[in-house]
Backbone as CSV, one residue per row, in Angstrom:
resi,resn,N_x,N_y,N_z,CA_x,CA_y,CA_z,C_x,C_y,C_z
1,MET,0.847,-1.169,0.000,0.000,0.000,0.000,0.896,1.238,0.000
2,ILE,0.605,2.141,-0.922,1.369,3.378,-1.053,0.427,4.553,-0.780
3,GLU,0.788,5.410,0.150,-0.018,6.587,0.443,0.306,7.687,-0.567
4,HIS,-0.736,8.352,-1.066,-0.562,9.365,-2.104,0.294,10.533,-1.634
5,ASN,0.145,10.943,-0.379,0.907,12.100,0.086,2.357,11.760,0.416
6,LYS,2.759,10.486,0.253,4.143,10.093,0.522,4.888,9.688,-0.745
7,ILE,4.325,10.018,-1.905,4.976,9.701,-3.179,4.878,10.934,-4.073
8,SER,5.930,11.180,-4.823,5.905,12.348,-5.718,5.011,12.042,-6.922
9,ASP,4.527,13.098,-7.545,3.654,12.929,-8.704,4.350,12.206,-9.842
10,SER,5.637,12.497,-10.064,6.352,11.833,-11.154,6.560,10.346,-10.863
11,ASP,6.880,10.004,-9.609,7.005,8.589,-9.244,5.671,7.872,-9.394
12,LEU,4.606,8.529,-9.015,3.273,7.948,-9.133,2.937,7.671,-10.595
13,ARG,3.168,8.642,-11.467,2.898,8.451,-12.898,3.713,7.295,-13.460
14,ASN,4.982,7.188,-13.069,5.831,6.091,-13.554,5.324,4.741,-13.082
15,LYS,4.884,4.655,-11.832,4.376,3.391,-11.300,3.074,2.986,-11.994
16,ILE,2.235,3.947,-12.291,0.994,3.646,-13.017,1.318,3.212,-14.442
17,LYS,2.225,3.911,-15.087,2.621,3.584,-16.460,3.237,2.194,-16.549
18,ASN,4.008,1.799,-15.523,4.659,0.482,-15.504,3.770,-0.603,-14.890
19,ALA,2.503,-0.280,-14.639,1.512,-1.214,-14.069,1.909,-1.722,-12.690
20,GLU,2.688,-0.933,-11.949,3.009,-1.288,-10.561,1.866,-0.866,-9.641
21,ILE,1.046,0.076,-10.103,-0.141,0.527,-9.370,-1.333,0.348,-10.293
22,CYS,-2.338,-0.409,-9.841,-3.516,-0.676,-10.663,-4.828,-0.267,-9.995
23,PHE,-4.802,-0.072,-8.685,-6.016,0.262,-7.939,-5.739,1.392,-6.959
24,GLY,-6.766,2.188,-6.709,-6.676,3.249,-5.718,-7.723,3.021,-4.653
25,GLY,-7.479,3.580,-3.468,-8.432,3.391,-2.386,-8.525,4.590,-1.476
26,ASN,-9.591,4.594,-0.679,-9.790,5.632,0.319,-9.431,5.044,1.678
27,ARG,-8.401,5.589,2.287,-7.862,5.053,3.542,-8.886,5.131,4.669
28,LYS,-9.669,6.195,4.727,-10.637,6.359,5.819,-11.866,5.484,5.631
29,LEU,-12.364,5.377,4.402,-13.576,4.603,4.143,-13.298,3.127,3.890
30,LYS,-12.030,2.783,3.654,-11.615,1.401,3.378,-12.301,0.852,2.129
31,ILE,-12.313,1.664,1.048,-12.892,1.268,-0.235,-11.804,1.374,-1.292
32,TYR,-11.719,0.381,-2.196,-10.772,0.461,-3.306,-11.505,0.320,-4.625
33,GLY,-10.904,0.874,-5.687,-11.502,0.783,-7.018,-10.456,1.014,-8.091
34,THR,-10.938,1.114,-9.315,-10.036,1.326,-10.440,-9.510,2.760,-10.414
35,LEU,-8.441,2.992,-11.118,-7.848,4.333,-11.158,-8.688,5.304,-11.980
36,LYS,-9.590,4.797,-12.820,-10.424,5.655,-13.670,-11.763,5.996,-13.032
37,CYS,-12.011,5.518,-11.833,-13.297,5.728,-11.159,-13.504,7.207,-10.839
38,SER,-14.661,7.730,-11.214,-14.935,9.144,-10.957,-15.065,9.420,-9.460
39,SER,-15.546,8.453,-8.693,-15.638,8.635,-7.239,-14.246,8.747,-6.626
40,GLY,-13.333,7.920,-7.081,-11.973,7.928,-6.554,-11.214,9.189,-6.902
41,LYS,-11.508,9.751,-8.049,-10.816,10.964,-8.476,-11.196,12.174,-7.632
42,ARG,-12.354,12.113,-6.952,-12.812,13.248,-6.146,-12.293,13.219,-4.713
43,MET,-11.702,12.119,-4.274,-11.296,12.032,-2.869,-10.077,12.912,-2.575
44,LYS,-9.933,13.252,-1.337,-8.807,14.083,-0.920,-7.507,13.306,-1.026
45,ARG,-6.459,14.015,-1.382,-5.139,13.407,-1.550,-4.663,12.700,-0.277
46,GLU,-4.915,13.281,0.893,-4.427,12.681,2.142,-5.159,11.383,2.491
47,ASN,-6.313,11.135,1.870,-7.053,9.894,2.118,-6.767,8.814,1.074
48,ARG,-6.081,9.170,-0.011,-5.886,8.259,-1.141,-4.671,7.356,-0.933
49,VAL,-4.871,6.059,-1.213,-3.791,5.076,-1.182,-3.852,4.278,-2.477
50,PHE,-2.749,3.607,-2.803,-2.677,2.843,-4.045,-2.251,1.408,-3.768
51,PHE,-2.738,0.499,-4.620,-2.431,-0.925,-4.506,-2.022,-1.467,-5.870
52,SER,-1.190,-2.502,-5.850,-0.807,-3.135,-7.107,-1.817,-4.204,-7.524
53,THR,-2.480,-4.840,-6.556,-3.444,-5.899,-6.873,-4.684,-5.778,-5.990
54,GLU,-5.750,-6.446,-6.426,-6.965,-6.503,-5.610,-6.692,-7.234,-4.305
55,ASN,-5.891,-8.298,-4.369,-5.583,-9.066,-3.154,-4.884,-8.204,-2.111
56,GLU,-3.994,-7.336,-2.560,-3.305,-6.442,-1.630,-4.314,-5.537,-0.926
57,ALA,-5.283,-5.024,-1.684,-6.307,-4.169,-1.096,-7.148,-4.951,-0.086
58,LYS,-7.562,-6.148,-0.453,-8.377,-6.982,0.438,-7.611,-7.356,1.703
59,GLN,-6.318,-7.646,1.569,-5.506,-8.002,2.727,-5.385,-6.837,3.709
60,ASN,-5.505,-5.613,3.198,-5.443,-4.428,4.049,-6.817,-4.022,4.563
61,GLY,-7.839,-4.860,4.339,-9.168,-4.623,4.884,-10.061,-3.712,4.060
62,PHE,-9.762,-3.530,2.778,-10.564,-2.669,1.914,-11.624,-3.493,1.198
63,ARG,-12.750,-2.847,0.865,-13.818,-3.499,0.108,-13.903,-2.875,-1.280
64,PRO,-14.503,-3.592,-2.264,-14.614,-3.050,-3.624,-15.573,-1.857,-3.699
65,CYS,-15.313,-0.975,-4.632,-16.148,0.199,-4.884,-17.455,-0.239,-5.548
66,GLY,-18.575,0.310,-5.086,-19.867,-0.016,-5.671,-20.130,0.684,-6.980
67,HIS,-19.294,1.642,-7.333,-19.492,2.404,-8.570,-18.723,1.795,-9.745
68,CYS,-17.437,1.586,-9.586,-16.613,1.123,-10.714,-16.366,-0.386,-10.700
69,MET,-16.683,-1.049,-9.595,-16.451,-2.500,-9.489,-17.735,-3.183,-9.005
70,LYS,-18.830,-2.907,-9.710,-20.143,-3.359,-9.269,-20.247,-4.874,-9.040
71,PRO,-19.771,-5.736,-9.961,-19.887,-7.185,-9.702,-19.126,-7.624,-8.445
72,GLU,-17.904,-7.103,-8.268,-17.111,-7.439,-7.092,-17.767,-6.908,-5.826
73,TYR,-18.349,-5.696,-5.925,-19.029,-5.106,-4.776,-20.234,-5.949,-4.367
74,LEU,-21.025,-6.387,-5.356,-22.204,-7.202,-5.041,-21.805,-8.523,-4.413
75,ASN,-20.719,-9.126,-4.887,-20.219,-10.355,-4.264,-19.801,-10.098,-2.823
76,TRP,-19.124,-8.975,-2.592,-18.706,-8.617,-1.235,-19.930,-8.384,-0.351
77,LYS,-20.898,-7.647,-0.878,-22.098,-7.305,-0.115,-22.903,-8.555,0.242
78,ASN,-22.962,-9.518,-0.659,-23.710,-10.752,-0.415,-22.912,-11.797,0.329
79,GLY,-21.700,-11.441,0.757,-20.889,-12.339,1.557,-20.190,-13.432,0.779
80,LEU,-20.066,-13.265,-0.526,-19.427,-14.287,-1.362,-17.910,-14.143,-1.392
81,ILE,-17.413,-13.016,-0.935,-15.958,-12.802,-0.900,-15.467,-13.011,0.504
């Protein structure tokens, strides 16, 4: 897990370009989603964290976003995950 306020913008862009970062999350709400999610783009920088895989996000106690990851969210909500 990488906190947004502890990485420079250029390092962040390089990690995204090299597919080292594939998911973003809200540290306070414990929700993760895709990097293109409009909900994720609106969150405050100090609350934003990044993950390389879904498993990494789940291991840190995050749940899928109901907006950009609807099938995964429904599985989580119904207790299938």
